Amino acid sequence: MTVRAAVAGASGYAGGELLRLLLAHPHIEIGTLTGHSNAGQRLGALQPHLLPLADRVLAPTTAEELAGHDVVFLALPHGQSAAVAEQLGPDVLVVDMGADFRLKEPADWEAYYGSPHAGTWPYGLPELPGARAALAGSKRVAVPGCYPTAVSLALFPAYADGLAEPEAVIVAASGTSGAGKALKPHLLGSEVMGNMSPYGVGGGHRHTPEMIQNLSGPAGERVTVSFTPTLAPMPRGILATCTAAARPGVTAESVRAAYEKAYADEPFVHLLPEGQWPATASVHGSNAVHVQVALDANARRIIAISAIDNLTKGTAGGAVQSMNIALGLPEDTGLSTIGVAP
Amino acid sequence: MTVRAAVAGASGYAGGELLRLLLAHPHIEIGTLTGHSNAGQRLGALQPHLLPLADRVLAPTTAEELAGHDVVFLALPHGQSAAVAEQLGPDVLVVDMGADFRLKEPADWEAYYGSPHAGTWPYGLPELPGARAALAGSKRVAVPGCYPTAVSLALFPAYADGLAEPEAVIVAASGTSGAGKALKPHLLGSEVMGNMSPYGVGGGHRHTPEMIQNLSGPAGERVTVSFTPTLAPMPRGILATCTAAARPGVTAESVRAAYEKAYADEPFVHLLPEGQWPATASVHGSNAVHVQVALDANARRIIAISAIDNLTKGTAGGAVQSMNIALGLPEDTGLSTIGVAP
Amino acid sequence: MTVRAAVAGASGYAGGELLRLLLAHPHIEIGTLTGHSNAGQRLGALQPHLLPLADRVLAPTTAEELAGHDVVFLALPHGQSAAVAEQLGPDVLVVDMGADFRLKEPADWEAYYGSPHAGTWPYGLPELPGARAALAGSKRVAVPGCYPTAVSLALFPAYADGLAEPEAVIVAASGTSGAGKALKPHLLGSEVMGNMSPYGVGGGHRHTPEMIQNLSGPAGERVTVSFTPTLAPMPRGILATCTAAARPGVTAESVRAAYEKAYADEPFVHLLPEGQWPATASVHGSNAVHVQVALDANARRIIAISAIDNLTKGTAGGAVQSMNIALGLPEDTGLSTIGVAP
Amino acid sequence: MTVRAAVAGASGYAGGELLRLLLAHPHIEIGTLTGHSNAGQRLGALQPHLLPLADRVLAPTTAEELAGHDVVFLALPHGQSAAVAEQLGPDVLVVDMGADFRLKEPADWEAYYGSPHAGTWPYGLPELPGARAALAGSKRVAVPGCYPTAVSLALFPAYADGLAEPEAVIVAASGTSGAGKALKPHLLGSEVMGNMSPYGVGGGHRHTPEMIQNLSGPAGERVTVSFTPTLAPMPRGILATCTAAARPGVTAESVRAAYEKAYADEPFVHLLPEGQWPATASVHGSNAVHVQVALDANARRIIAISAIDNLTKGTAGGAVQSMNIALGLPEDTGLSTIGVAP
């Protein structure tokens, strides 16, 4: 089986990581690559680590250039996917790595993005209850945000088993590639190195409604989320520290049991042995999710921590995983749980 | 006024930072410097950045070597300060940079350190209500822990004004110097760079009871603390993200007013203009504390964030600040609010 | 074809990187893993990024444990390989990742290592003239040092074509994993981050005679080498800046032509387009070597710069590449030229 | 004595570092601060580490705004200083931190900068032979480039004593602040961290003629320079590895003696004890220069290595040092040799 794939937005970090993974995928033939301001340039000048594609030249991002592929990945700024997707036809598998089709509630979209809601596609976090069924055979996939991936996988087992109060408090640290290649002063290396800083504090980060959606479903009630993202001096990785008050009667054993049950058969999510905590370096470049959980007996809170690579499981790896399901391929085709460390 | 100061533990990070500050202090004459395994070595080989002291040789840490000074700073492993301090006499100002004399409750000490409690000294966080009065003229000072400094200054105004429920949830990121110079595999540069990892998760970190003590006082009731420290890929700095549920009726305005009131006249704590958030790089090498606070209207939580340099305000700068008060000097003598950035 | 491989020294950085590559090699079955002080421990506690091997337990490094494999990789401290190798039998392919069998001249070994010379094995830098023939079918392989790999591939084409005077001046920057996992103060994260420092200055680095050997062969005369290594604040990567005076009549065109000729058919060494210079991030985790060369018309020197990943092409990837040749497999089996960036 | 100083270009890294130093200078009163695109903004938003100046607002860079000061520092893009300087009047001390007035030969300027040469001012590297005399009482100072500062102080003693052949080979690593705050893709944190890369290779870097000028003077003959700069993953610091062939008869002792003689009385340049090598972390934030030198007996080359902070001694600290001399103040007023480490 050979699947011909196009990538719209091949010059950015998400596009580059996707190409890295697609180059290792046994069923993918890489077709058209497009860019916006970089159209016409050699990929070797933009993504020098992708040596086998160095001589490819970026096409402009138009429906004509993207036509004729089995799969089209969209790695575009939010709000731009719908216009491209609707021109691609219903038989093409469209995998949107942007935010456009993740949220179910139009009001959530409009409150956080300020534009009309484009719709809702099957959500590409296969580990969530019911997600795989919706993805199988689908021609449209909404890839989750990087933070919601890390947070949802850290916390949903506690909610699915009724162990946690519906008020989650989350602080996450992300590598700088999560902010993309945009030329902003605070993303300069001189500013980032040796520096930890928060942003989007107080509920304003756009990934917040997506987290609420992902936790409220398993919880069976609305979960409020206090989310504080921080920028860490590293290129990749998310460490999500997620806590929620434990319901009465919850024990360390019942917490651990919930997570063991949730992740016993998952190919990518790994509950670490007791006492060992996740570290982003361990999942660098891999699609693995390392999770650990504990019950703070004094504060009576569940502390669940996950580590992912924001570009791999958090974006491009998650996209390939969902593509595999949509195409009927083994879910782990072309993906690895092995990190590049140290 | 010339004050002759000795430093016990001059080869570590806390001792080195203290010497950096003492070299710039107009009233200090640096006397004996001691070390344990490094006794007999030139300081230039151990702390090459302290050029004016390069030819000093470390003495062993004994009461004899430390005698004859006006001030003795103890930068020793926890549990070792009491034995040294009791030999120094009541007229010597002893500033303990370790944990031994910070906690009021012997039971807290024993639960977290497992040895008999040595006692309680005036607590060197001048910004806390009542602290300056206890420090003035004192001959004993317990310098706070680095995390409790950052956390207490981020949160106590909310508790002092009755704005927050007594259940704080705190996640903090620290630079690696907070872990000291001990040769442990997880502190190797290869492990640390590009990596975020938690430790002491679930309530086990020894700074937890100190935070509870510092917040419960202003709150007038016992505050529980869920504290998760993380190790960040930077040498210095703490970013503390501190949250607590807002009491009914609390508004963004009442929160801001509480912090403006608390910090209007503080020389080192700076409440940032609205919308600007702290960053550890801005306080690198300085005694400043940058604080910002917001109310998350959806999650109904107060989010207070502080940035400090763990070695300066978090350890050695805090020690000098309290020494100044104890000696009757202007509190900011020899200290700066100017960071070394980028 | 299934090849059963053992790894002696599986807990270090070289051993860990080798296992990462072997896990992706289609013909390798990973057999016994050994350690020294870590024998008896789970690999998951030592190399948490190697998830598929997390439950493997390290055996002690003995000939008995290593028996019964087709290939044995030795990732041991220098001087320890010979004793193990001689017990393994002549039919086992032994790939030594240490220094013991790299040098041809016993005097060189003794001058730099101070112990008797163990011998010389076929040298695992296939790109050097004549190297592939010596490796094909061999049962013994000496993997090159990381610096000699980077330096030799940057400079040998200039010497092979008679373009450079036999006095090379080389300054290289290495990531900290090149120094291994040994617990030394200067390798602590707090010391390394934000810091560049040289070491082994003045001709003392043990890789120097290996470079001289590799350059003198193609040059047909003895090349002297001034080599200064520096430690850079990154976990991986070597950037080697290599210069030599240009012989009279040498032009920019003749220099470029020499490199194009040398690397036209090499699977892993990539001469970048003119004007684009190597960067270690582009080869992170890959077996690729990026090379660029220029002629400084004013100083009349050839400047050749290479970037490698010290753990991949510089150690474990080079080992696998040579193993492939020794076993008669396609040279690039299980290896990639695609970096993990950013 | 109170000196009123204006800073043109206060929003960049050089301007920010200068203000950090001026805030600690006992004779300076900080006057007007100007910016270009940032005129009208609060300094607290641009340089949050300069807390005492947070409420200052940047004026536009015009002669009117800069009038009425005793000293005007120009931290402007190259080529823009002359137009401002000529409007400031002959009695104002103008300290140019740009390149405009450093070079003696108009042909050098035109070859490397492509515009007409503005002139030559007294050169602000006091440690060079004759420099102090030219600076004393001068109303114009050209602050050296950061690389020429590091390189010249590493090598000139060897040339002044006739120990080295006139062909220097230099490789230097710089922190990213040396490239300024310009928004360029390769300066993004995601690109810089974990990465070493060269630039300006082959003789093209604009600091090359300045190095040639500084070494040729003491040498008494023209010294050619092969200079390769590299970008290191750290915000600050330059490590310059400088080598030159030793003249016949030169010994390790004669080399060391030359450096001891050159730096015996220098307040900022420190020749390290034998066997200890410079590290950029040791001079972080300080005006100190750490130097070490060795003779490679096999390669017969002198290896001289220096470490500076590119923003302090390499730019703003050097500017203050020269200002002190020009004003007749003690040369080290307001400057420190103490680094901020780790």
PDB file of C-alpha atoms in Angstrom, chain C residues 90-210:
ATOM      1  CA  PRO C  90      37.701 -15.431  16.372  1.00  0.00           C
ATOM      2  CA  ASP C  91      34.277 -16.040  14.824  1.00  0.00           C
ATOM      3  CA  VAL C  92      32.475 -13.403  16.806  1.00  0.00           C
ATOM      4  CA  LEU C  93      32.374  -9.950  15.291  1.00  0.00           C
ATOM      5  CA  VAL C  94      33.785  -7.670  17.986  1.00  0.00           C
ATOM      6  CA  VAL C  95      33.185  -3.954  17.531  1.00  0.00           C
ATOM      7  CA  ASP C  96      35.254  -1.923  19.943  1.00  0.00           C
ATOM      8  CA  MET C  97      33.875   1.527  20.609  1.00  0.00           C
ATOM      9  CA  GLY C  98      36.846   2.371  22.819  1.00  0.00           C
ATOM     10  CA  ALA C  99      40.270   3.631  21.818  1.00  0.00           C
ATOM     11  CA  ASP C 100      42.251   0.443  22.337  1.00  0.00           C
ATOM     12  CA  PHE C 101      42.691  -0.756  18.770  1.00  0.00           C
ATOM     13  CA  ARG C 102      42.596   2.452  16.744  1.00  0.00           C
ATOM     14  CA  LEU C 103      46.242   3.430  16.602  1.00  0.00           C
ATOM     15  CA  LYS C 104      48.785   1.779  14.358  1.00  0.00           C
ATOM     16  CA  GLU C 105      51.900   2.910  16.218  1.00  0.00           C
ATOM     17  CA  PRO C 106      52.451   1.387  19.657  1.00  0.00           C
ATOM     18  CA  ALA C 107      54.521   4.441  20.545  1.00  0.00           C
ATOM     19  CA  ASP C 108      51.545   6.715  19.940  1.00  0.00           C
ATOM     20  CA  TRP C 109      49.374   4.591  22.195  1.00  0.00           C
ATOM     21  CA  GLU C 110      51.921   4.474  24.940  1.00  0.00           C
ATOM     22  CA  ALA C 111      52.640   8.201  24.766  1.00  0.00           C
ATOM     23  CA  TYR C 112      48.992   9.136  25.158  1.00  0.00           C
ATOM     24  CA  TYR C 113      47.583   6.278  27.266  1.00  0.00           C
ATOM     25  CA  GLY C 114      50.599   5.076  29.216  1.00  0.00           C
ATOM     26  CA  SER C 115      49.865   1.359  28.996  1.00  0.00           C
ATOM     27  CA  PRO C 116      51.059  -1.371  26.631  1.00  0.00           C
ATOM     28  CA  HIS C 117      49.480  -1.285  23.179  1.00  0.00           C
ATOM     29  CA  ALA C 118      46.850  -3.965  22.605  1.00  0.00           C
ATOM     30  CA  GLY C 119      47.052  -4.024  18.810  1.00  0.00           C
ATOM     31  CA  THR C 120      45.439  -2.526  15.743  1.00  0.00           C
ATOM     32  CA  TRP C 121      42.118  -3.538  14.194  1.00  0.00           C
ATOM     33  CA  PRO C 122      40.513  -2.505  10.917  1.00  0.00           C
ATOM     34  CA  TYR C 123      39.522   1.112  11.361  1.00  0.00           C
ATOM     35  CA  GLY C 124      35.842   1.882  11.196  1.00  0.00           C
ATOM     36  CA  LEU C 125      35.784   5.096   9.224  1.00  0.00           C
ATOM     37  CA  PRO C 126      34.577   3.704   5.897  1.00  0.00           C
ATOM     38  CA  GLU C 127      34.912   7.018   4.086  1.00  0.00           C
ATOM     39  CA  LEU C 128      38.700   7.009   4.391  1.00  0.00           C
ATOM     40  CA  PRO C 129      40.551   5.642   1.368  1.00  0.00           C
ATOM     41  CA  GLY C 130      40.896   1.889   1.624  1.00  0.00           C
ATOM     42  CA  ALA C 131      38.858   1.535   4.771  1.00  0.00           C
ATOM     43  CA  ARG C 132      35.902  -0.346   3.323  1.00  0.00           C
ATOM     44  CA  ALA C 133      38.079  -3.086   1.927  1.00  0.00           C
ATOM     45  CA  ALA C 134      39.671  -3.670   5.308  1.00  0.00           C
ATOM     46  CA  LEU C 135      36.301  -3.769   7.057  1.00  0.00           C
ATOM     47  CA  ALA C 136      34.525  -6.128   4.666  1.00  0.00           C
ATOM     48  CA  GLY C 137      34.264  -9.513   6.337  1.00  0.00           C
ATOM     49  CA  SER C 138      36.446  -8.499   9.247  1.00  0.00           C
ATOM     50  CA  LYS C 139      35.727  -9.974  12.662  1.00  0.00           C
ATOM     51  CA  ARG C 140      37.281  -7.060  14.483  1.00  0.00           C
ATOM     52  CA  VAL C 141      36.457  -3.365  14.120  1.00  0.00           C
ATOM     53  CA  ALA C 142      37.955  -0.373  15.909  1.00  0.00           C
ATOM     54  CA  VAL C 143      35.390   2.421  15.940  1.00  0.00           C
ATOM     55  CA  PRO C 144      37.040   5.856  15.548  1.00  0.00           C
ATOM     56  CA  GLY C 145      36.953   8.556  18.168  1.00  0.00           C
ATOM     57  CA  CYS C 146      34.290  11.195  17.796  1.00  0.00           C
ATOM     58  CA  TYR C 147      36.655  14.095  17.178  1.00  0.00           C
ATOM     59  CA  PRO C 148      38.807  12.149  14.676  1.00  0.00           C
ATOM     60  CA  THR C 149      35.641  11.261  12.779  1.00  0.00           C
ATOM     61  CA  ALA C 150      34.599  14.882  12.456  1.00  0.00           C
ATOM     62  CA  VAL C 151      38.090  16.181  11.751  1.00  0.00           C
ATOM     63  CA  SER C 152      39.170  13.502   9.303  1.00  0.00           C
ATOM     64  CA  LEU C 153      36.057  13.860   7.197  1.00  0.00           C
ATOM     65  CA  ALA C 154      36.455  17.637   7.154  1.00  0.00           C
ATOM     66  CA  LEU C 155      40.072  17.615   6.069  1.00  0.00           C
ATOM     67  CA  PHE C 156      41.175  14.432   4.339  1.00  0.00           C
ATOM     68  CA  PRO C 157      39.950  15.442   0.861  1.00  0.00           C
ATOM     69  CA  ALA C 158      42.216  18.480   0.980  1.00  0.00           C
ATOM     70  CA  TYR C 159      45.176  16.268   1.833  1.00  0.00           C
ATOM     71  CA  ALA C 160      44.244  13.498  -0.569  1.00  0.00           C
ATOM     72  CA  ASP C 161      44.351  16.019  -3.400  1.00  0.00           C
ATOM     73  CA  GLY C 162      47.561  17.674  -2.259  1.00  0.00           C
ATOM     74  CA  LEU C 163      45.950  21.022  -1.612  1.00  0.00           C
ATOM     75  CA  ALA C 164      47.045  21.692   1.953  1.00  0.00           C
ATOM     76  CA  GLU C 165      50.299  22.149   3.798  1.00  0.00           C
ATOM     77  CA  PRO C 166      50.910  19.414   6.356  1.00  0.00           C
ATOM     78  CA  GLU C 167      50.158  21.557   9.378  1.00  0.00           C
ATOM     79  CA  ALA C 168      46.532  21.484  10.391  1.00  0.00           C
ATOM     80  CA  VAL C 169      45.019  23.747  13.026  1.00  0.00           C
ATOM     81  CA  ILE C 170      41.783  22.475  14.461  1.00  0.00           C
ATOM     82  CA  VAL C 171      39.351  23.814  17.044  1.00  0.00           C
ATOM     83  CA  ALA C 172      36.322  21.716  17.806  1.00  0.00           C
ATOM     84  CA  ALA C 173      33.300  22.183  20.037  1.00  0.00           C
ATOM     85  CA  SER C 174      31.650  19.143  21.528  1.00  0.00           C
ATOM     86  CA  GLY C 175      28.449  18.510  23.394  1.00  0.00           C
ATOM     87  CA  THR C 176      28.839  17.213  26.914  1.00  0.00           C
ATOM     88  CA  SER C 177      27.813  13.630  26.194  1.00  0.00           C
ATOM     89  CA  GLY C 178      31.240  13.258  24.631  1.00  0.00           C
ATOM     90  CA  ALA C 179      32.640  13.363  28.154  1.00  0.00           C
ATOM     91  CA  GLY C 180      30.447  10.476  29.228  1.00  0.00           C
ATOM     92  CA  LYS C 181      28.397   9.931  32.349  1.00  0.00           C
ATOM     93  CA  ALA C 182      31.272  10.175  34.779  1.00  0.00           C
ATOM     94  CA  LEU C 183      30.444  12.293  37.809  1.00  0.00           C
ATOM     95  CA  LYS C 184      32.893  15.163  37.518  1.00  0.00           C
ATOM     96  CA  PRO C 185      32.232  18.669  38.869  1.00  0.00           C
ATOM     97  CA  HIS C 186      32.876  20.462  35.600  1.00  0.00           C
ATOM     98  CA  LEU C 187      30.227  18.321  33.888  1.00  0.00           C
ATOM     99  CA  LEU C 188      27.405  19.388  36.188  1.00  0.00           C
ATOM    100  CA  GLY C 189      24.590  21.165  34.427  1.00  0.00           C
ATOM    101  CA  SER C 190      25.136  24.286  36.505  1.00  0.00           C
ATOM    102  CA  GLU C 191      28.712  24.469  35.262  1.00  0.00           C
ATOM    103  CA  VAL C 192      28.055  23.609  31.651  1.00  0.00           C
ATOM    104  CA  MET C 193      25.058  25.741  30.758  1.00  0.00           C
ATOM    105  CA  GLY C 194      25.915  29.203  29.530  1.00  0.00           C
ATOM    106  CA  ASN C 195      29.572  28.238  29.369  1.00  0.00           C
ATOM    107  CA  MET C 196      32.217  27.526  26.755  1.00  0.00           C
ATOM    108  CA  SER C 197      35.528  26.165  27.987  1.00  0.00           C
ATOM    109  CA  PRO C 198      38.539  24.472  26.447  1.00  0.00           C
ATOM    110  CA  TYR C 199      40.297  21.402  27.743  1.00  0.00           C
ATOM    111  CA  GLY C 200      43.230  19.218  26.806  1.00  0.00           C
ATOM    112  CA  VAL C 201      44.881  22.289  25.287  1.00  0.00           C
ATOM    113  CA  GLY C 202      48.363  22.268  23.860  1.00  0.00           C
ATOM    114  CA  GLY C 203      48.440  18.910  22.163  1.00  0.00           C
ATOM    115  CA  GLY C 204      47.459  16.700  25.061  1.00  0.00           C
ATOM    116  CA  HIS C 205      44.111  15.365  23.882  1.00  0.00           C
ATOM    117  CA  ARG C 206      44.244  11.632  23.229  1.00  0.00           C
ATOM    118  CA  HIS C 207      42.477  11.946  19.903  1.00  0.00           C
ATOM    119  CA  THR C 208      45.389  13.907  18.446  1.00  0.00           C
ATOM    120  CA  PRO C 209      47.539  10.966  17.237  1.00  0.00           C
ATOM    121  CA  GLU C 210      44.441   9.414  15.670  1.00  0.00           C
TER     122      GLU C 210
END
